[in-house]
Coordinates of C-alpha atoms in Angstrom, one line a residue:
X1 CA 24.6 22.4 -32.5
X2 CA 26.0 22.9 -35.7
X3 CA 29.0 20.7 -36.1
X4 CA 31.2 23.5 -36.9
X5 CA 30.6 25.9 -34.2
X6 CA 33.5 26.5 -32.3
X7 CA 34.1 25.4 -28.6
X8 CA 33.4 28.9 -26.3
X9 CA 35.9 29.4 -24.0
X10 CA 33.5 31.1 -21.4
X11 CA 31.0 27.7 -21.0
X12 CA 34.1 25.2 -20.8
X13 CA 34.6 24.0 -16.7
X14 CA 30.4 25.0 -16.5
X15 CA 29.9 22.2 -19.8
X16 CA 32.4 19.4 -18.8
X17 CA 30.9 19.5 -15.6
X18 CA 27.4 19.4 -16.2
X19 CA 27.5 16.5 -18.7
X20 CA 30.2 14.4 -16.3
X21 CA 26.6 13.8 -14.5
X22 CA 25.3 11.9 -17.2
X23 CA 27.8 8.8 -17.3
X24 CA 27.4 7.0 -14.3
X25 CA 27.1 4.3 -16.0
X26 CA 29.4 1.9 -18.5
X27 CA 28.3 0.1 -20.2
X28 CA 24.8 -1.2 -22.8
X29 CA 21.6 -2.1 -21.2
X30 CA 19.5 -4.9 -22.4
X31 CA 17.2 -4.3 -25.1
X32 CA 15.5 -5.0 -28.6
X33 CA 17.0 -4.4 -31.9
X34 CA 20.2 -4.1 -32.9
X35 CA 23.9 -3.1 -31.6
X36 CA 25.6 -0.2 -34.6
X37 CA 28.1 -1.4 -36.8
X38 CA 27.9 -4.3 -39.3
X39 CA 27.1 -7.6 -37.5
X40 CA 26.2 -6.0 -34.5
X41 CA 29.0 -4.4 -33.3
X42 CA 30.5 -1.8 -31.7
X43 CA 31.3 0.3 -34.4
X44 CA 35.3 1.0 -35.0
X45 CA 36.6 4.1 -36.0
X46 CA 39.7 6.4 -36.5
X47 CA 40.0 10.2 -35.7
X48 CA 42.6 13.0 -35.5
X49 CA 42.2 15.3 -32.9
X50 CA 43.8 19.1 -33.6
X51 CA 45.6 20.6 -31.5
X52 CA 47.6 24.0 -32.0
X53 CA 51.2 21.5 -32.6
X54 CA 49.5 19.5 -34.4
X55 CA 47.2 16.5 -33.9
X56 CA 46.6 13.2 -32.0
X57 CA 45.2 9.9 -32.7
X58 CA 42.2 8.8 -31.2
X59 CA 40.4 5.1 -31.8
X60 CA 36.7 5.6 -31.0
X61 CA 34.2 2.8 -30.9
X62 CA 30.4 4.2 -31.2
X63 CA 27.8 1.2 -29.9
X64 CA 23.6 2.1 -29.7
X65 CA 21.0 0.3 -29.9
X66 CA 18.4 0.4 -32.7
X67 CA 15.2 -1.4 -33.4
X68 CA 14.9 -4.1 -35.7
X69 CA 12.1 -1.4 -37.7
X70 CA 10.6 1.2 -37.6
X71 CA 6.9 3.0 -38.3
X72 CA 6.3 6.2 -40.4
X73 CA 6.0 9.0 -38.6
X74 CA 6.6 7.3 -35.4
X75 CA 10.1 8.2 -33.2
X76 CA 12.9 6.0 -33.3
X77 CA 15.0 6.3 -30.1
X78 CA 18.6 5.2 -30.5
X79 CA 20.2 4.5 -27.3
X80 CA 21.7 3.3 -24.8
X81 CA 24.2 5.0 -26.4
X82 CA 27.9 4.4 -25.5
X83 CA 31.0 6.6 -27.8
X84 CA 34.4 4.7 -26.2
X85 CA 37.3 7.3 -27.1
X86 CA 40.9 6.1 -26.4
X87 CA 44.1 8.1 -26.1
X88 CA 47.7 7.2 -25.7
X89 CA 48.7 7.8 -22.2
X90 CA 50.7 10.2 -23.3
X91 CA 49.0 12.6 -25.2
X92 CA 47.0 12.4 -22.3
X93 CA 49.6 13.0 -20.6
X94 CA 50.9 16.3 -23.0
X95 CA 47.2 17.9 -22.4
X96 CA 46.3 18.0 -18.6
X97 CA 48.0 19.4 -15.7
X98 CA 50.7 17.5 -14.4
X99 CA 50.4 14.6 -12.0
X100 CA 46.9 14.2 -13.6
X101 CA 46.0 10.7 -12.0
X102 CA 42.4 10.7 -13.1
X103 CA 40.5 12.7 -16.0
X104 CA 36.8 13.4 -16.4
X105 CA 35.6 13.5 -20.0
X106 CA 32.8 14.7 -22.0
X107 CA 32.0 13.7 -25.9
X108 CA 29.2 15.9 -28.1
X109 CA 29.4 13.2 -31.7
X110 CA 27.4 14.9 -34.9
X111 CA 25.4 11.9 -35.9
X112 CA 24.4 12.0 -39.9
X113 CA 20.6 10.9 -40.2
X114 CA 19.6 9.9 -44.0
X115 CA 16.6 8.2 -45.7
X116 CA 16.6 8.2 -49.3
X117 CA 17.5 11.9 -50.5
X118 CA 17.1 13.6 -46.5
X119 CA 19.4 14.3 -44.5
X120 CA 19.4 15.9 -40.7
X121 CA 22.4 16.1 -38.3
X122 CA 21.2 14.7 -34.6
X123 CA 23.9 15.8 -31.9
X124 CA 24.5 13.1 -28.9
X125 CA 25.7 15.7 -27.0
X126 CA 26.0 15.2 -23.3
X127 CA 27.7 12.1 -23.5
X128 CA 30.3 11.9 -20.2
X129 CA 32.7 10.0 -19.7
X130 CA 33.1 9.0 -15.0
X131 CA 36.4 9.4 -13.6
X132 CA 38.9 7.5 -15.4
X133 CA 42.5 6.7 -13.9
X134 CA 45.3 7.6 -16.2
X135 CA 47.5 3.8 -16.4
X136 CA 50.8 4.0 -16.2
X137 CA 51.4 3.0 -19.6
X138 CA 48.8 2.0 -22.7
X139 CA 45.7 4.1 -23.7
X140 CA 43.5 6.0 -21.6
X141 CA 39.4 4.6 -22.4
X142 CA 37.2 7.5 -21.4
X143 CA 33.8 5.4 -22.0
X144 CA 31.2 7.9 -22.3
X145 CA 27.3 7.5 -21.9
X146 CA 24.2 9.4 -22.3
X147 CA 20.5 10.2 -23.8
X148 CA 20.1 11.2 -27.5
X149 CA 17.4 12.8 -29.7
X150 CA 15.1 10.6 -31.3
X151 CA 14.1 10.3 -35.4
X152 CA 10.9 10.4 -37.0
X153 CA 11.1 10.1 -40.6
X154 CA 7.5 10.8 -42.9
X155 CA 8.3 7.5 -45.3
X156 CA 9.4 4.4 -46.1
X157 CA 13.1 3.5 -46.7
X158 CA 15.8 2.8 -45.1
X159 CA 17.7 4.9 -42.5
X160 CA 21.2 5.4 -42.0
X161 CA 23.0 6.5 -39.3
X162 CA 26.7 7.9 -40.2
X163 CA 29.3 9.2 -37.8
X164 CA 30.9 12.2 -38.0
X165 CA 33.1 15.1 -36.3
X166 CA 33.2 14.5 -32.3
X167 CA 34.4 17.3 -29.9
X168 CA 35.4 16.1 -26.5
X169 CA 36.1 17.7 -23.9
X170 CA 39.2 17.0 -21.4
X171 CA 39.6 17.6 -16.9
X172 CA 41.2 16.5 -14.7
X173 CA 39.1 14.8 -11.7
X174 CA 42.5 15.0 -9.3
X175 CA 42.7 19.2 -8.5
X176 CA 45.8 20.6 -6.9
X177 CA 45.7 21.1 -3.1
X178 CA 44.3 24.3 -2.8
X179 CA 43.5 24.7 -6.3
X180 CA 40.1 27.7 -5.7
X181 CA 39.2 28.4 -9.6
X182 CA 37.6 25.5 -11.5
X183 CA 40.5 23.4 -13.8
X184 CA 40.3 24.5 -16.9
X185 CA 38.7 22.1 -19.8
X186 CA 41.0 21.1 -22.8
X187 CA 38.9 20.9 -26.2
X188 CA 39.7 18.3 -28.6
X189 CA 38.0 18.7 -32.4
X190 CA 38.1 15.3 -34.1
X191 CA 37.3 14.9 -37.6
X192 CA 37.1 11.2 -38.7
X193 CA 39.8 9.4 -41.1
X194 CA 39.4 9.2 -44.6
X195 CA 38.3 6.3 -45.9
X196 CA 36.6 4.5 -43.9
X197 CA 33.1 3.2 -42.8
X198 CA 31.5 5.3 -40.9
X199 CA 27.9 3.7 -40.5
X200 CA 26.8 3.0 -37.6
X201 CA 23.9 1.5 -38.0
X202 CA 20.3 1.1 -40.5
X203 CA 17.4 0.7 -38.9
X204 CA 14.6 -0.6 -42.1
X205 CA 11.1 1.2 -43.1
X206 CA 9.3 -0.6 -44.1
X207 CA 5.7 0.6 -45.9
X208 CA 3.8 0.5 -49.6
X209 CA 6.5 0.0 -51.9
X210 CA 6.9 3.4 -51.8
X211 CA 11.1 4.3 -51.8
X212 CA 10.0 8.9 -51.2
X213 CA 10.1 9.8 -47.7
X214 CA 6.3 12.2 -47.7
X215 CA 7.3 15.8 -46.4
X216 CA 5.1 16.5 -44.1
X217 CA 2.4 19.5 -44.9
X218 CA 2.9 23.1 -44.7
X219 CA 6.9 21.8 -43.1
X220 CA 9.8 23.4 -45.0
X221 CA 11.3 21.3 -47.6
X222 CA 14.6 19.1 -48.5
X223 CA 17.1 20.5 -46.4
X224 CA 20.6 20.3 -47.9
X225 CA 23.4 17.2 -47.8
X226 CA 24.8 18.1 -44.6
X227 CA 22.6 21.0 -42.8
X228 CA 21.7 20.8 -39.3
X229 CA 17.8 20.7 -39.6
X230 CA 17.5 20.1 -35.8
X231 CA 14.1 20.5 -34.6
X232 CA 13.1 21.3 -38.0
X233 CA 11.3 18.9 -40.1
X234 CA 13.6 18.1 -42.9
X235 CA 11.9 16.6 -46.1
X236 CA 11.4 13.6 -44.1
X237 CA 13.7 13.3 -41.5
X238 CA 12.9 15.1 -37.9
X239 CA 15.2 15.6 -35.2
X240 CA 14.4 16.1 -31.5
X241 CA 15.7 14.9 -27.9
X242 CA 12.3 14.1 -27.3
X243 CA 9.1 13.6 -29.5
X244 CA 6.4 15.8 -27.6
X245 CA 5.1 18.7 -29.8
X246 CA 3.2 20.5 -26.9
X247 CA 3.6 24.7 -27.2
X248 CA 6.4 26.0 -25.8
X249 CA 7.3 29.2 -24.6
X250 CA 10.5 31.2 -24.4
X251 CA 12.7 30.9 -21.1
X252 CA 12.3 33.0 -17.7
X253 CA 14.4 36.2 -17.9
X254 CA 14.9 36.1 -13.4
X255 CA 18.1 34.0 -12.6
X256 CA 17.3 31.8 -9.6
X257 CA 19.8 33.4 -6.9
X258 CA 21.3 32.2 -4.0
X259 CA 23.4 29.1 -3.2
X260 CA 22.9 25.7 -3.7
X261 CA 22.1 23.7 -0.7
X262 CA 23.4 20.0 -0.7
X263 CA 23.0 18.6 2.7
X264 CA 20.0 16.1 1.3
X265 CA 22.6 14.3 -1.8
X266 CA 24.9 11.5 -0.5
X267 CA 27.7 12.6 1.0
X268 CA 31.7 11.4 0.6
X269 CA 32.4 8.0 2.0
X270 CA 35.5 8.8 4.4
X271 CA 38.6 9.3 2.9
X272 CA 40.4 12.1 0.5
X273 CA 38.7 15.4 1.4
X274 CA 37.0 16.4 -1.7
X275 CA 37.8 19.3 -4.2
X276 CA 35.7 21.7 -4.0
X277 CA 34.4 23.8 -6.7
X278 CA 31.9 27.3 -7.6
X279 CA 31.4 28.2 -10.7
X280 CA 29.2 30.5 -13.0
X281 CA 26.2 28.0 -13.8
X282 CA 24.1 28.3 -16.9
X283 CA 20.9 30.0 -16.9
X284 CA 18.3 28.0 -18.7
X285 CA 15.1 26.9 -18.2
X286 CA 12.3 23.6 -17.9
X287 CA 9.6 22.2 -17.6
X288 CA 8.8 20.1 -14.6
X289 CA 5.4 18.0 -14.7
X290 CA 4.2 15.8 -11.4
X291 CA 1.6 14.1 -9.6
X292 CA 0.7 14.4 -5.7
X293 CA -1.6 11.8 -4.1
X294 CA -3.5 12.9 -0.5
X295 CA -2.7 9.4 1.3
X296 CA -5.9 10.4 3.9
X297 CA -8.2 11.7 0.9
X298 CA -6.9 8.6 -1.9
X299 CA -6.7 11.1 -4.3
X300 CA -4.2 13.2 -6.6
X301 CA -3.4 16.6 -8.2
X302 CA -1.7 16.8 -11.5
X303 CA 1.3 19.9 -10.8
X304 CA 2.3 21.8 -13.7
X305 CA -1.3 19.8 -16.1
X306 CA 0.8 19.3 -19.6
X307 CA -3.2 18.8 -20.9
X308 CA -3.1 23.0 -20.0
X309 CA -0.4 25.0 -20.6
X310 CA 2.3 24.3 -18.6
X311 CA 4.6 27.2 -17.1
X312 CA 9.0 26.5 -17.2
X313 CA 11.4 26.7 -14.1
X314 CA 13.7 29.0 -14.1
X315 CA 17.7 27.4 -14.0
X316 CA 21.0 27.9 -13.2
X317 CA 22.5 24.8 -14.3
X318 CA 25.7 23.6 -12.2
X319 CA 26.7 26.2 -9.7
X320 CA 28.9 23.7 -7.6
X321 CA 31.0 20.8 -7.9
X322 CA 32.8 18.4 -5.8
X323 CA 35.3 15.4 -7.2
X324 CA 37.2 13.4 -5.9
X325 CA 38.9 11.0 -8.0
X326 CA 38.3 6.9 -7.6
X327 CA 42.0 6.6 -7.2
X328 CA 41.9 8.8 -3.6
X329 CA 41.7 7.1 -0.7
X330 CA 37.8 6.5 0.1
X331 CA 36.8 6.3 -3.7
X332 CA 35.1 7.9 -6.8
X333 CA 33.0 10.5 -6.0
X334 CA 30.9 13.3 -7.8
X335 CA 28.8 16.1 -7.0
X336 CA 27.5 18.4 -9.0
X337 CA 24.6 21.0 -7.7
X338 CA 22.2 23.4 -9.6
X339 CA 19.9 25.9 -8.7
X340 CA 15.9 26.7 -10.0
X341 CA 13.0 28.7 -9.0
X342 CA 10.2 26.8 -9.3
X343 CA 6.9 28.6 -10.0
X344 CA 4.4 26.7 -10.6
X345 CA 1.0 26.9 -11.7
X346 CA -2.3 26.4 -9.2
X347 CA -3.9 23.3 -8.8
X348 CA -7.2 22.5 -9.0
X349 CA -8.5 18.8 -7.6
X350 CA -11.9 17.3 -6.4
X351 CA -11.6 15.1 -3.7
X352 CA -13.8 13.0 -2.0
X353 CA -13.4 14.1 1.6
X354 CA -14.1 10.7 4.2
X355 CA -14.9 9.0 1.1
X356 CA -18.5 10.6 0.2
X357 CA -18.3 14.5 0.1
X358 CA -17.3 15.8 -3.1
X359 CA -14.7 19.2 -2.4
X360 CA -13.5 20.8 -5.0
X361 CA -10.4 23.1 -4.8
X362 CA -7.7 25.3 -6.1
X363 CA -4.2 24.7 -4.3
X364 CA -1.4 27.2 -4.9
X365 CA 2.3 26.5 -4.4
X366 CA 4.8 29.1 -2.7
X367 CA 7.5 26.9 -3.0
X368 CA 11.3 28.6 -1.8
X369 CA 14.8 28.1 -3.9
X370 CA 15.5 25.1 -5.2
X371 CA 18.4 22.8 -5.0
X372 CA 19.5 19.9 -7.6
X373 CA 22.4 17.7 -7.2
X374 CA 23.1 14.8 -9.1
X375 CA 26.6 12.5 -9.5
X376 CA 27.7 9.6 -7.7
X377 CA 29.6 7.5 -5.5
X378 CA 31.6 4.9 -6.6
X379 CA 29.4 3.4 -9.1
X380 CA 26.4 4.3 -6.9
X381 CA 24.3 6.9 -8.8
X382 CA 22.2 9.6 -7.3
X383 CA 20.2 12.7 -8.1
X384 CA 18.0 14.4 -5.4
X385 CA 15.9 17.8 -5.7
X386 CA 15.3 19.1 -2.2
X387 CA 13.1 22.6 -1.6
X388 CA 10.7 23.9 1.0
X389 CA 7.1 24.7 0.7
X390 CA 3.9 25.7 1.7
X391 CA 0.4 25.2 0.1
X392 CA -3.0 27.6 0.4
X393 CA -6.1 26.8 -0.5
X394 CA -8.7 29.1 -2.0
X395 CA -11.4 28.7 -3.7
X396 CA -13.4 25.8 -1.8
X397 CA -16.2 24.5 -2.7
X398 CA -18.2 21.6 -0.7
X399 CA -20.4 19.3 -3.0
X400 CA -21.2 22.4 -5.4
X401 CA -21.2 25.0 -2.3
X402 CA -18.6 27.9 -2.1
X403 CA -17.2 27.5 1.5
X404 CA -15.4 30.9 2.4
X405 CA -12.1 29.9 4.2
X406 CA -10.5 33.2 3.4
X407 CA -6.8 34.4 2.3
X408 CA -4.8 32.7 4.5
X409 CA -5.7 29.2 4.9
X410 CA -1.9 27.8 4.4
X411 CA 0.1 25.1 6.3
X412 CA 0.9 26.6 9.4
X413 CA 4.8 26.0 8.5
X414 CA 6.7 25.2 5.2
X415 CA 7.5 21.4 4.6
X416 CA 10.2 19.7 3.3
X417 CA 10.5 18.2 -0.3
X418 CA 13.0 15.3 -0.9
X419 CA 12.9 13.9 -4.7
X420 CA 15.3 10.8 -5.3
X421 CA 16.1 9.9 -9.1
X422 CA 18.8 7.2 -9.2
X423 CA 19.8 6.7 -12.7
X424 CA 16.2 7.1 -13.4
X425 CA 17.5 11.6 -13.6
X426 CA 20.0 12.2 -15.9
X427 CA 21.8 15.2 -15.1
X428 CA 20.3 18.7 -15.3
X429 CA 20.5 19.2 -19.0
X430 CA 18.3 15.8 -20.0
X431 CA 16.2 15.8 -16.5
X432 CA 14.2 12.7 -15.8
X433 CA 11.8 10.8 -13.1
X434 CA 12.2 11.5 -9.1
X435 CA 9.9 10.9 -6.5
X436 CA 9.5 10.6 -2.7
X437 CA 6.9 11.2 0.3
X438 CA 6.2 14.3 2.5
X439 CA 4.4 15.1 5.6
X440 CA 1.9 18.0 5.2
X441 CA 1.6 20.2 8.5
X442 CA -1.9 21.3 9.8
X443 CA -3.8 23.9 8.7
X444 CA -4.1 27.7 9.9
X445 CA -6.2 30.1 8.8
X446 CA -8.7 28.7 7.3
X447 CA -12.4 30.4 7.7
X448 CA -14.1 34.2 7.9
X449 CA -16.2 35.1 10.5
X450 CA -14.9 33.5 13.3
X451 CA -15.4 30.3 11.9
X452 CA -12.5 28.1 12.3
X453 CA -12.2 25.7 9.8
X454 CA -8.2 25.1 10.1
X455 CA -9.0 21.4 12.2
X456 CA -11.6 20.0 9.4
X457 CA -8.7 20.3 6.8
X458 CA -5.8 19.6 8.9
X459 CA -7.8 16.3 9.8
X460 CA -8.6 15.4 6.0
X461 CA -5.2 16.4 4.4
X462 CA -2.6 16.7 7.0
X463 CA -0.4 14.0 7.9
X464 CA 2.6 11.8 6.8
X465 CA 2.6 9.7 3.1
X466 CA 1.7 11.8 0.8
X467 CA 3.7 10.6 -2.7
X468 CA 5.1 13.3 -4.9
X469 CA 6.2 12.1 -8.5
X470 CA 7.8 14.8 -11.0
X471 CA 9.4 14.5 -14.3
X472 CA 11.8 16.9 -15.7
X473 CA 12.3 17.5 -19.5
X474 CA 15.0 18.6 -21.2
X475 CA 16.6 21.7 -19.9
X476 CA 16.8 25.0 -22.4
X477 CA 20.1 27.3 -22.0
X478 CA 20.3 29.6 -24.8
X479 CA 23.4 30.7 -25.1
X480 CA 25.0 27.3 -25.4
X481 CA 25.7 25.6 -28.8
X482 CA 24.0 22.5 -28.6
X483 CA 21.3 24.4 -26.1
X484 CA 18.1 22.0 -26.3
X485 CA 15.6 24.6 -27.0
X486 CA 13.2 25.4 -27.2
X487 CA 12.6 22.3 -23.8
X488 CA 10.4 19.3 -24.2
X489 CA 7.2 19.4 -22.3
X490 CA 8.1 15.5 -20.4
X491 CA 5.1 13.4 -20.4
X492 CA 2.8 13.2 -16.8
X493 CA 4.5 10.9 -14.2
X494 CA 2.6 7.3 -14.3
X495 CA 2.0 7.0 -18.3
X496 CA 3.6 4.5 -20.2
X497 CA 5.8 6.8 -21.8
X498 CA 7.1 8.3 -19.1
X499 CA 8.5 5.1 -17.8
X500 CA 10.0 4.3 -20.7

């Protein structure tokens, strides 16, 4: 996102509600490397946030784990990142509706990444703070956290990260009783106060003694200072949400239809009833890669194989929110629901049926509407993806010999798939990993010319305890300023990179 791009008024409630699911844990995780700021402490900065009637002063602390050093051509992943914004209670009260007892907030920080004479802008977007009580006096401290882009450089020399423009969105977490429309987000555009040291940290990149980074062959030349190179090669500096270079396509034009079914997500504990808000949603697309294990066959098949040309799923991000503030009876409850249309390519796998007979089959997935729910109950984080699905088998070969199973060899009834990710799944925009187990129903319609093969497939495949693990990449939202387009192709679950 270009730091100067105006906030689009029509997207405000959706963008804040979407980002709120990302920030459910306060504080930094332990890790190697040094935190941002001199001496390993967070960088303490001052910002002026503009309003039509003037400006308000904000104190900002930025902390991000940075590695002690980096290598040429290998991605550097800052994080986890925490951006803590302090605003005077009176300023917050003047911006939000009367009697607001708690506030949700989202933050996007423009970070200049420089090495020698090369520069690029990394947008630390979708950082969000959970429901924060508004104190009777003093300062409201909004603790934002979330995933941020990687940085890759093409040569030796120190890589310096410098803070730039900060954008905030404030939203009351205590909607008025009977309020049907989603609360309006109050946007703030904040500029750093002049005369400060805005450096967030430096990562040395050792080399052969050369101080000039080497540009990637065929890439554009050096960028102009302050130019947002995004995912393009800017001389020797590349910024990406993730580093997978797999080919990607455009977002599907079909927008998921229907209504989210969050019945598999955690419900609010007893107390005040959460406020329910329908939202227009943000259409986009993402890649979801998975592995399904067939318990009886002691084998696995790859879903949407990243080594072939995977397909994207259609997403309508954040169509509904359910919010109850932490100060209400029963405590904090936040749930954000999204819809997806999961049209997966056919999979092909070979198993040893009954332990000795190699059977190869193609599998077609027939999947119903997908609901993605993320949020938290108190300090407990949850993420749930659920849908109904059927399997159809075709092109079956036994020890290389074709076995005609007909055109209707499938599970007799659809089965329910419920995948849980907890904190491993950031939100619908940044994705993550989820897993679960399914019960595969018996098969029907298998066989031709009077031959009934249903018992064969039921005996060898059907049953409980079949595990599924999925990894969703970033979601491309074409009409959003920081749209994460094109979407990244994530790692196959179970690999080292996917577990990091």
